[in-house]
C-alpha positions as a Python dict, from the first residue, in 0.01 Angstrom:
ca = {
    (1, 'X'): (0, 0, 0),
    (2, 'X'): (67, 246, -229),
    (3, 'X'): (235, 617, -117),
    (4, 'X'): (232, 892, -318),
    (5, 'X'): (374, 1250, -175),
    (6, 'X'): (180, 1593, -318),
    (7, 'X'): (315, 1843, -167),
    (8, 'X'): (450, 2006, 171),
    (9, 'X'): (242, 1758, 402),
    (10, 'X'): (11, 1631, 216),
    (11, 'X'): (47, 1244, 78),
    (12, 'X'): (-199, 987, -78),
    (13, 'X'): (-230, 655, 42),
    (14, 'X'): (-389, 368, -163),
    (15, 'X'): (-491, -1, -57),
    (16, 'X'): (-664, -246, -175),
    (17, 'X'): (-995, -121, 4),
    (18, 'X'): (-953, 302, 34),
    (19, 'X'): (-808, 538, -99),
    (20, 'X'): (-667, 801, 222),
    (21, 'X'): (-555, 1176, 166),
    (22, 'X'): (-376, 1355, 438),
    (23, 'X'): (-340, 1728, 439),
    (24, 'X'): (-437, 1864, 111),
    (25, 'X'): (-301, 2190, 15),
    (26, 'X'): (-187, 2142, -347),
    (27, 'X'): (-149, 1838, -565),
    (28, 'X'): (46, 1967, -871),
    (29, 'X'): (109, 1663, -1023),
    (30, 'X'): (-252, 1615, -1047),
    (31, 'X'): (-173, 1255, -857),
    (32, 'X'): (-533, 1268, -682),
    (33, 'X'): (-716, 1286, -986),
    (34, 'X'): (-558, 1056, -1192),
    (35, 'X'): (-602, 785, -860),
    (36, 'X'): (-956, 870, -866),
    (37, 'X'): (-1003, 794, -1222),
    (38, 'X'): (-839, 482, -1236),
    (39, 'X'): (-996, 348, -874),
    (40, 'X'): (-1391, 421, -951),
    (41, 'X'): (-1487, 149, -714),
    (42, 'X'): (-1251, 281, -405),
    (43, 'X'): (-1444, 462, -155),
    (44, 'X'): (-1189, 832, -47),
    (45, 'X'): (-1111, 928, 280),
    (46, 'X'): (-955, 1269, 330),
    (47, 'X'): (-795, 1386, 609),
    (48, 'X'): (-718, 1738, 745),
    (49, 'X'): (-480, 1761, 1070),
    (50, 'X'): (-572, 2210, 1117),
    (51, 'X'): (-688, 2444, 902),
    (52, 'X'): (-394, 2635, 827),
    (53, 'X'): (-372, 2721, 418),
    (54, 'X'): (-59, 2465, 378),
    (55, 'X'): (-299, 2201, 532),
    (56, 'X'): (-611, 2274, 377),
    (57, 'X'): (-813, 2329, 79),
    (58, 'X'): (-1169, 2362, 40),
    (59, 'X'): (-1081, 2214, -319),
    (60, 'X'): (-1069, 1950, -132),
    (61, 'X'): (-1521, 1919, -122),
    (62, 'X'): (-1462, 1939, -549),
    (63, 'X'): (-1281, 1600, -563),
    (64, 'X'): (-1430, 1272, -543),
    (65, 'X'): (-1781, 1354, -638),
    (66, 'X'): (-1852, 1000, -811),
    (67, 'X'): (-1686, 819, -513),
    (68, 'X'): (-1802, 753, -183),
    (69, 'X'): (-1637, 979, 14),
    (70, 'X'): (-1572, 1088, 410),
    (71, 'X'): (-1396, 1424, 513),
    (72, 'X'): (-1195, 1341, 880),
    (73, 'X'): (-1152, 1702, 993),
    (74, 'X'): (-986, 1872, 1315),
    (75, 'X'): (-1246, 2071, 1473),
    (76, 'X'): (-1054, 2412, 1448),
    (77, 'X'): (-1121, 2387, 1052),
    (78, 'X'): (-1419, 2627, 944),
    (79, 'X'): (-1684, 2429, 694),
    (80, 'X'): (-2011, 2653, 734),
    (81, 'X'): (-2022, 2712, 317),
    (82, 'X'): (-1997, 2334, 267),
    (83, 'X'): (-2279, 2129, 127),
    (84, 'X'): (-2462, 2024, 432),
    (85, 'X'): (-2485, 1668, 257),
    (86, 'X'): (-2139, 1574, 261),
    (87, 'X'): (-2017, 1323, 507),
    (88, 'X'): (-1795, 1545, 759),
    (89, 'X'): (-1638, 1416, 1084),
    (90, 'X'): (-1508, 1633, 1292),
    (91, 'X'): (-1201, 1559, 1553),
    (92, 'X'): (-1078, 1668, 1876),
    (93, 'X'): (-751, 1555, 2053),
    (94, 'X'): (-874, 1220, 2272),
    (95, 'X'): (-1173, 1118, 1970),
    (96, 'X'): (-1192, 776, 1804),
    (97, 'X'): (-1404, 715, 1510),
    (98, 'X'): (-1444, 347, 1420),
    (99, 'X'): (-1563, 213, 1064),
    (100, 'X'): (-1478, 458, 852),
    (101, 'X'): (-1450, 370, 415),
    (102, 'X'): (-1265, 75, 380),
    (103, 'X'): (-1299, -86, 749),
    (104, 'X'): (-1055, 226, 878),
    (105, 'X'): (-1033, 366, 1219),
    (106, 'X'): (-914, 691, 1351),
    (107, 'X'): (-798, 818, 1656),
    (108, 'X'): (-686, 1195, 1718),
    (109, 'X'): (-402, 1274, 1897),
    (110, 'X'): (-285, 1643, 1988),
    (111, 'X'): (21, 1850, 1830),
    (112, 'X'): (240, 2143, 1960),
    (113, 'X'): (52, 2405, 1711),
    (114, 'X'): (-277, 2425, 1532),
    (115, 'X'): (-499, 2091, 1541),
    (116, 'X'): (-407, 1721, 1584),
    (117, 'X'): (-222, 1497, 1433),
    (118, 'X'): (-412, 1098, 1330),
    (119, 'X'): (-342, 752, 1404),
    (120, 'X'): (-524, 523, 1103),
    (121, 'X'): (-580, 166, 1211),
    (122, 'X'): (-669, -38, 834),
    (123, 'X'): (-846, -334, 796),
    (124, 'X'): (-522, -513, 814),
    (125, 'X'): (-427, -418, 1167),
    (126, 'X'): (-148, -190, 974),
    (127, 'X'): (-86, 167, 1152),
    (128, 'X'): (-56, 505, 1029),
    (129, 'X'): (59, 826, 1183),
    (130, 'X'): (2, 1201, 1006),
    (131, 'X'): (169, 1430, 1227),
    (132, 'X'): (21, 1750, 1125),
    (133, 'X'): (182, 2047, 1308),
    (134, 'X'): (288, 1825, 1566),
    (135, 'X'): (681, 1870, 1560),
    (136, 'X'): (971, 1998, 1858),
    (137, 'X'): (889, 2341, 1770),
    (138, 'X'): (1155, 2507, 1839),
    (139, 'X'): (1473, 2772, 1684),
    (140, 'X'): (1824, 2715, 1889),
    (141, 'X'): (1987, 2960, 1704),
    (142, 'X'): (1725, 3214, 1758),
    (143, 'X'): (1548, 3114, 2041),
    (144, 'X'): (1600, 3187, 2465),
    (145, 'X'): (1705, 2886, 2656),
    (146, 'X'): (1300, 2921, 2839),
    (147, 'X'): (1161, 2926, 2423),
    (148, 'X'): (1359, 2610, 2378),
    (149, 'X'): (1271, 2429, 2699),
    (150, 'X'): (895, 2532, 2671),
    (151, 'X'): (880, 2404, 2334),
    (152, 'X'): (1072, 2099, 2428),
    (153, 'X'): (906, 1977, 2724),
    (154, 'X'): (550, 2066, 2528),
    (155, 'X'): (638, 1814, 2231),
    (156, 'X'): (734, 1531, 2487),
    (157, 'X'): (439, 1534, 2685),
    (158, 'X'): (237, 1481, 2405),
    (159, 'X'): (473, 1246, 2230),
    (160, 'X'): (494, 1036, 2577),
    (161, 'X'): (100, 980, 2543),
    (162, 'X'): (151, 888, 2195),
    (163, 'X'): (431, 673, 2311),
    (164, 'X'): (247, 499, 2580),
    (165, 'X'): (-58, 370, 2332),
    (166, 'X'): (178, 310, 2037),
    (167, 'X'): (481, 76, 2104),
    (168, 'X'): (493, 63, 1746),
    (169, 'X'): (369, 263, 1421),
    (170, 'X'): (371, 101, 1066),
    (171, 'X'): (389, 414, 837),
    (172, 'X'): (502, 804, 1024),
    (173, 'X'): (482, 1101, 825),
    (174, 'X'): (665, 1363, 1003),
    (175, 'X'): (720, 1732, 955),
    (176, 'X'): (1125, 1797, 897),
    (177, 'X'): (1142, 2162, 868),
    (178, 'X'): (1491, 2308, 718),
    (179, 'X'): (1365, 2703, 875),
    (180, 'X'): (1461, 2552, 1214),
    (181, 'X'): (1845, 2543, 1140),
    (182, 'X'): (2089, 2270, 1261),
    (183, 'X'): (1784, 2161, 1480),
    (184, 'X'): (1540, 2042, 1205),
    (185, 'X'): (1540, 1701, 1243),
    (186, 'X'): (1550, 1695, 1595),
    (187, 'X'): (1146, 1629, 1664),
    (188, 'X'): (1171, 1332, 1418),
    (189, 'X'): (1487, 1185, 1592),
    (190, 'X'): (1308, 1211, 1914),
    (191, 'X'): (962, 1054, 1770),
    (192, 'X'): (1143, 743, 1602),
    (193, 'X'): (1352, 689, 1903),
    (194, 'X'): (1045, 690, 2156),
    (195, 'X'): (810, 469, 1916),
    (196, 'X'): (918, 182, 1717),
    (197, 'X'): (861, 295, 1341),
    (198, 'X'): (881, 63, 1054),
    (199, 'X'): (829, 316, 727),
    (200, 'X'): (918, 701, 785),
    (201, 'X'): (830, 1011, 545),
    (202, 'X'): (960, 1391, 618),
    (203, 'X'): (728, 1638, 498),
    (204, 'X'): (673, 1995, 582),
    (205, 'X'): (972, 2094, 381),
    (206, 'X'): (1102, 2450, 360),
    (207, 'X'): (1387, 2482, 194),
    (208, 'X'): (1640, 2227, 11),
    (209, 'X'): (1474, 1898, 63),
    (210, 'X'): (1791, 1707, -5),
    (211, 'X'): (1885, 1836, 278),
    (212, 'X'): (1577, 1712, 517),
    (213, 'X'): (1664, 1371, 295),
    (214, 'X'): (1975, 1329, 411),
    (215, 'X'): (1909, 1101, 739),
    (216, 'X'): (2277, 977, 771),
    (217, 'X'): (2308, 1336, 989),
    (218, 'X'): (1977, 1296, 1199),
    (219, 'X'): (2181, 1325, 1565),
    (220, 'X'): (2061, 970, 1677),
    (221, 'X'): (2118, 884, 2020),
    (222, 'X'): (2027, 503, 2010),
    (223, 'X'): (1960, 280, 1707),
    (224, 'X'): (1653, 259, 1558),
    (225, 'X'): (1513, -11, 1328),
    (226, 'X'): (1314, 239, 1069),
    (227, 'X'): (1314, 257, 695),
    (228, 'X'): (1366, 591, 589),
    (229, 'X'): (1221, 710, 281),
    (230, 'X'): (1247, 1053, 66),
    (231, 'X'): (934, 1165, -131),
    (232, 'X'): (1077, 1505, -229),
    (233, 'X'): (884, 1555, -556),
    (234, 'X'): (523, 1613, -613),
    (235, 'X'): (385, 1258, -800),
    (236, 'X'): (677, 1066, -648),
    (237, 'X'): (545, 735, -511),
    (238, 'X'): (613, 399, -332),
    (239, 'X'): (502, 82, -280),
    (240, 'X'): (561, -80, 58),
    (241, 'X'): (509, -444, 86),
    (242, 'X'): (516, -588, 516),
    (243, 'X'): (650, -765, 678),
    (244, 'X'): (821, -482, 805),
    (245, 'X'): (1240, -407, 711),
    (246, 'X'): (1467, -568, 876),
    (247, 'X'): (1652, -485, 1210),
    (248, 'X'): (1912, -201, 1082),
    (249, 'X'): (1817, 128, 942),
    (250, 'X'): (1824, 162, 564),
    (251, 'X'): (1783, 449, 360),
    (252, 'X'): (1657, 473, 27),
    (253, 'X'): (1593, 738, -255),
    (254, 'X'): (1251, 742, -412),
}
């Protein structure tokens, strides 16, 4: 599969049978379109987590017009102006929808703001997990000692029922958010510690993304066996080949 990062959250993901768009707010490097030109055949499957404006854009309904084409929403996003002929799913936390464009299934999971957050089961058997607004929301420096155990004890309930159907994710894209201070990369550390992830991508940056990038100071508490890989630039892309890495973590530079 083919990964290709936009912007903030939102990343394109091509196979051999679908073409997959998570959380479209911007694509500057017009990576969407030039996909859909050179993949006529492919059917498109986008995917908004919430409908806050750095999640979703109703440019979204524009693209993909010659393609088959499937809109996996969170029901808190508002589509009442949208052509009534367009193929719109809407998700709550708990739903599974089963053969979706390319043999895909999706099940909705919840998050500590707005929305959900998706597991995508391809044809394959290969796993996928967009995040959303799902993150350890939380500001150390700023926050009371309650704030921080609130927001704490809210992200690992709903990480321990991720963690209890998901022994193991494929591909994570996870928000790593630079506002939050020395604490940023705590919710990731947590969620790659509790599941077994082979492939991980920060998004949600604000701020210097060399900085989210720079994994060798995520406070890990136990070894994890997780390729972790840094799509900081709008049109930056990967290829990722399984079997999955090996045992140890590496980090590489995309």
């Amino acid at each position: 599969m083919r990964i290709t990062y936009l912007a903030h959250s939102g990343f394109m993901v091509q196979t051999d049978d679908v073409i997959m768009v998570f959380d479209y707010y911007r694509d500057p490097s017009h990576s969407v379109v030039k996909a859909l030109r050179h993949n006529q055949e492919k059917p498109v499957v986008f995917f908004v987590s919430h409908g806050h404006p750095d999640h979703f854009n109703h440019e979204i309904f524009n693209l993909a017009q010659d393609h088959k084409r499937v809109y996996v929403l969170s029901n808190d996003v508002l589509v009442r102006e949208t052509d009534p002929s367009l193929a719109i799913q809407g998700m709550s936390v708990g739903d599974e929808v089963d053969n979706l464009p390319g043999g895909i299934c999706v099940k909705a999971y919840g998050s500590t703001d707005k929305g959900v957050s998706f597991r995508v089961t391809l044809k394959n058997g290969r796993t996928l997990f967009h995040a959303g607004d799902l993150n350890l929301w939380h500001w150390n420096e700023e926050s009371t000692e309650r704030e921080v155990a609130e927001a704490t004890a809210e992200f690992r309930k709903e990480l321990g029922r991720i963690a209890e159907e998901n022994k193991k994710l494929d591909v994570v894209f996870f928000p790593v958010d630079l506002r939050q201070g020395k604490d940023f990369a705590l919710g990731a550390v947590e969620f790659t510690e509790a599941i077994k992830v082979s492939d991980f991508f920060p998004m949600h940056f604000d701020g210097d993304a060399q900085i989210a990038c720079d994994f060798g100071v995520y406070p890990f508490h136990n070894q994890v066996d997780t390729t972790f890989h840094c799509l900081r630039d709008p049109g930056q892309s990967i290829k990722i080949d399984y079997p999955t890495p090996p045992s140890s973590p590496i980090y590489t530079m995309s």
